[in-house]
Short mmCIF file of C-alpha atoms in Angstrom, two decimals:
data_model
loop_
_atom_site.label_atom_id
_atom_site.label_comp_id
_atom_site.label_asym_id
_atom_site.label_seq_id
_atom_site.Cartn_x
_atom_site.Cartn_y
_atom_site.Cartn_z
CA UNK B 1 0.00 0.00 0.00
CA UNK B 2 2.70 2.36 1.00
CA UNK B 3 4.47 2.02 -2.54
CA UNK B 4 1.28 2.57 -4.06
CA UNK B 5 0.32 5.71 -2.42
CA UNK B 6 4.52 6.88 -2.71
CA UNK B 7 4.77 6.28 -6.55
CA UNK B 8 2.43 8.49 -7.65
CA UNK B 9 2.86 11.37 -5.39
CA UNK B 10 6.34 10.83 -5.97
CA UNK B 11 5.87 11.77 -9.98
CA UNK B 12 3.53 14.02 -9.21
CA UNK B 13 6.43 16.03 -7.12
CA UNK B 14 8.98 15.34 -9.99
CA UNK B 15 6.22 16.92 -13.43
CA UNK B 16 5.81 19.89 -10.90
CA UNK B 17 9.51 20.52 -9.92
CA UNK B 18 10.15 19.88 -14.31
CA UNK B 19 7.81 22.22 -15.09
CA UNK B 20 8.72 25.11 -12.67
CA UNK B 21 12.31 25.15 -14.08
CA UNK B 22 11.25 24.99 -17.87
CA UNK B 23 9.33 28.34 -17.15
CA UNK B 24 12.01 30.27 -15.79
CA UNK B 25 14.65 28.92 -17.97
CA UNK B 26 11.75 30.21 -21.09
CA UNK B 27 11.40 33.53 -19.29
CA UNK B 28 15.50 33.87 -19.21
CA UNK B 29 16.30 33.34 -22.57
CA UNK B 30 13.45 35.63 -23.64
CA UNK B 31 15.20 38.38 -21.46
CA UNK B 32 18.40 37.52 -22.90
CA UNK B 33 17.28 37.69 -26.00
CA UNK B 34 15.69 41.16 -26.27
CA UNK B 35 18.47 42.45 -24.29
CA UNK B 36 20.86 41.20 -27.12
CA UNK B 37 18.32 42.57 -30.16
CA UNK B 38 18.02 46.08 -28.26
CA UNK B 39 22.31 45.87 -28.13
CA UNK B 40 22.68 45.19 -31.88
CA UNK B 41 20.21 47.93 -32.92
CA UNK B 42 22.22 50.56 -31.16
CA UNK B 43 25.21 49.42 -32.27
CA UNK B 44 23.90 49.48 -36.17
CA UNK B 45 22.61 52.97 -35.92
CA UNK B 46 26.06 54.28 -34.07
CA UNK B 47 27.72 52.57 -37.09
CA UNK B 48 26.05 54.66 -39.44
CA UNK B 49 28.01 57.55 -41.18
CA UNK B 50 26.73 61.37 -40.82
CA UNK B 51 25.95 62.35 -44.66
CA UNK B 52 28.92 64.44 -46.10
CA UNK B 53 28.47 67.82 -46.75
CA UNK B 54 27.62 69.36 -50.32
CA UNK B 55 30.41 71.44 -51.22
CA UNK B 56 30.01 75.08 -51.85
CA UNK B 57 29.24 75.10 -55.63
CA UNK B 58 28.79 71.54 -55.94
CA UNK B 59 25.53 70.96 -58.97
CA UNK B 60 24.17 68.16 -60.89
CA UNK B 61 22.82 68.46 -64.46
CA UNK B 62 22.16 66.97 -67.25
CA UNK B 63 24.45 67.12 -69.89
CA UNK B 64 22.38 66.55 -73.30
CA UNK B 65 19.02 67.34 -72.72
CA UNK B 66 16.85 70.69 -72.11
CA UNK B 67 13.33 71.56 -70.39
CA UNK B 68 10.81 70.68 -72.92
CA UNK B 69 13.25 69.47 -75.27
CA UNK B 70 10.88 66.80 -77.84
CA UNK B 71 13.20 63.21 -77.91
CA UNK B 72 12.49 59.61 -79.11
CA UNK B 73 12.54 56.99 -76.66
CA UNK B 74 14.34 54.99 -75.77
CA UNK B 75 15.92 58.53 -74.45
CA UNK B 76 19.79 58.59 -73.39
CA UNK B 77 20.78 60.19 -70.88
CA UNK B 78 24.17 61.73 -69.95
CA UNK B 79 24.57 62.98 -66.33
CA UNK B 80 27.18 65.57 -65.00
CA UNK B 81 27.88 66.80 -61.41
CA UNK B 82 30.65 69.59 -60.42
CA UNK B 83 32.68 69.59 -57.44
CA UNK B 84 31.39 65.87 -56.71
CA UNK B 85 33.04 62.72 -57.65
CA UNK B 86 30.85 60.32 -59.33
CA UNK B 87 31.96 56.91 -57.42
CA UNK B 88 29.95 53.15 -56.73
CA UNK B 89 27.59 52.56 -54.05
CA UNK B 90 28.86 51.24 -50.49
CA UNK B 91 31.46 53.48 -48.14
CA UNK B 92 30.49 57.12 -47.69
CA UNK B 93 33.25 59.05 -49.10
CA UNK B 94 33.40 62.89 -48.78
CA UNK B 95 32.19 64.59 -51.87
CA UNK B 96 30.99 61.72 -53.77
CA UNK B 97 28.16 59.87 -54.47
CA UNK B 98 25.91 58.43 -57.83
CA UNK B 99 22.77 59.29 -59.87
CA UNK B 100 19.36 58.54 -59.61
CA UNK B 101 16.86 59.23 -62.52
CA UNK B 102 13.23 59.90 -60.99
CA UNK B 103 10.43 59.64 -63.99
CA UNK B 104 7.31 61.34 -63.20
CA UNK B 105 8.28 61.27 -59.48
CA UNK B 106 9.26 63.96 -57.18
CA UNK B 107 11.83 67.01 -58.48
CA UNK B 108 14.07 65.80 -55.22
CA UNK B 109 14.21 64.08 -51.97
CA UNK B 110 14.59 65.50 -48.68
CA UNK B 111 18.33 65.42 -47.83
CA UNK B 112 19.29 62.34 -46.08
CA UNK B 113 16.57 60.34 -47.26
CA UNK B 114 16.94 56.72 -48.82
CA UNK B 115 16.07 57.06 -52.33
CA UNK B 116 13.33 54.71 -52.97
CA UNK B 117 14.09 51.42 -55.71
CA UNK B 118 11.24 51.10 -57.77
CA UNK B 119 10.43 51.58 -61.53
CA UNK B 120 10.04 55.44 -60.79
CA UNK B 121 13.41 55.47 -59.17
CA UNK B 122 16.06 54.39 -61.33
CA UNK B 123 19.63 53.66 -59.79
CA UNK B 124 22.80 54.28 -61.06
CA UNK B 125 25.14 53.05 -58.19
CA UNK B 126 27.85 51.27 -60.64
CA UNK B 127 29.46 55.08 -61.10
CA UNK B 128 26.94 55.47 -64.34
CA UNK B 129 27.37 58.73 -65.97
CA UNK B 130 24.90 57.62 -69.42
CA UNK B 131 21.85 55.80 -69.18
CA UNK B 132 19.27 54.89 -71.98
CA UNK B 133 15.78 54.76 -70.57
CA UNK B 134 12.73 53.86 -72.30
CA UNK B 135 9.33 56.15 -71.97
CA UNK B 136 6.27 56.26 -73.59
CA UNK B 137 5.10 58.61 -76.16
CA UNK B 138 4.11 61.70 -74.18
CA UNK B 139 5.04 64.44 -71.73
CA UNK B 140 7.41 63.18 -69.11
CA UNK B 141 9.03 64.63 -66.03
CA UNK B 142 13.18 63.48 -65.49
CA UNK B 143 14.54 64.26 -61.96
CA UNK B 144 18.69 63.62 -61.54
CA UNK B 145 19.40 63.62 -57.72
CA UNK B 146 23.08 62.67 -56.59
CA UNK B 147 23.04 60.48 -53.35
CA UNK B 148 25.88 58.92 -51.16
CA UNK B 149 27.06 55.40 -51.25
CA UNK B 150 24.36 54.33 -48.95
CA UNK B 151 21.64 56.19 -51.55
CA UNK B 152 20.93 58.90 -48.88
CA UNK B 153 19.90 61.83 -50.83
CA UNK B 154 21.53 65.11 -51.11
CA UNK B 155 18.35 66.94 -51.50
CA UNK B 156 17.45 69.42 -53.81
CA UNK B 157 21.12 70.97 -53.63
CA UNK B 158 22.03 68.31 -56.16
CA UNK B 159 18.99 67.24 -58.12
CA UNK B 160 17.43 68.86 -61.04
CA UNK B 161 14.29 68.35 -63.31
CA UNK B 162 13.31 68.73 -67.21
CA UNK B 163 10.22 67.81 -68.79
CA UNK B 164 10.57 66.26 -72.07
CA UNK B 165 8.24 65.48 -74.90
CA UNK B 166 8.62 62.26 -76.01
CA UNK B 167 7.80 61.89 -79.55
CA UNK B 168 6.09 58.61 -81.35
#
């Protein structure tokens, strides 16, 4: 009788001792864990560069086309900059960055923003300085904007807009 009554209690003891532990070791690694996330965030955004500053003078433009200028698509397009160097995407260097072609988009991005990568938002981080880009017959709106290696833009300091007419 008495190993009857012993056994079970016995386990009973045991599952409830188990259990106890398995929660707090859960509730542990969840701290740990969160604690470790909230470390590596800080640690990214500390790792982030300031954007460099536009030097006095500095001006993006395009080299071959005009406002309202009529063209055939698909429309090339040569890109210039002064007192910038045109470089790749990846480290922020001082005074360089590459192009971005906006169609029908914005005439420039708030400095510092990400320029968005999307058919409206064409990127030229490969140190482009010519592009050929197709459009559809029509009025179109072209945007240049020079951003750094991470595609932060330099606002409207170095962008600048035409309209073109694109003929059939």
């Amino acid at each position: 009788m008495y190993k009857i009554i012993c056994f079970p209690l016995l386990t009973a003891m045991l599952f409830a001792c188990n259990n106890s532990s398995n929660s707090n070791a859960t509730n542990d690694t969840t701290t740990n864990t969160t604690e470790d996330t909230s470390h590596k965030m800080s640690n990214m955004t500390s790792n982030v560069p300031e954007l460099p500053a536009v030097p006095e003078g500095a001006k993006v433009y395009f080299k071959n086309l005009k406002n309202n200028q009529t063209v055939i698509s698909p429309v090339k397009i040569e890109m210039g900059v002064d007192k910038m160097k045109v470089d790749t995407t990846g480290p922020v260097v001082q005074a360089s960055g590459h192009y971005h072609i906006f169609i029908d988009a914005e005439d420039s991005l708030a400095s510092g923003t990400i320029v968005p990568k999307d058919s409206t938002h064409l990127h030229y981080g490969k140190a482009q300085t010519e592009a050929t880009v197709p459009l559809t017959a029509g009025k179109h709106k072209l945007t240049l904007q020079f951003a750094d290696g991470l595609h932060r833009s330099y606002g409207g300091r170095l962008a600048t807009t035409v309209n073109v007419n694109v003929k059939k």
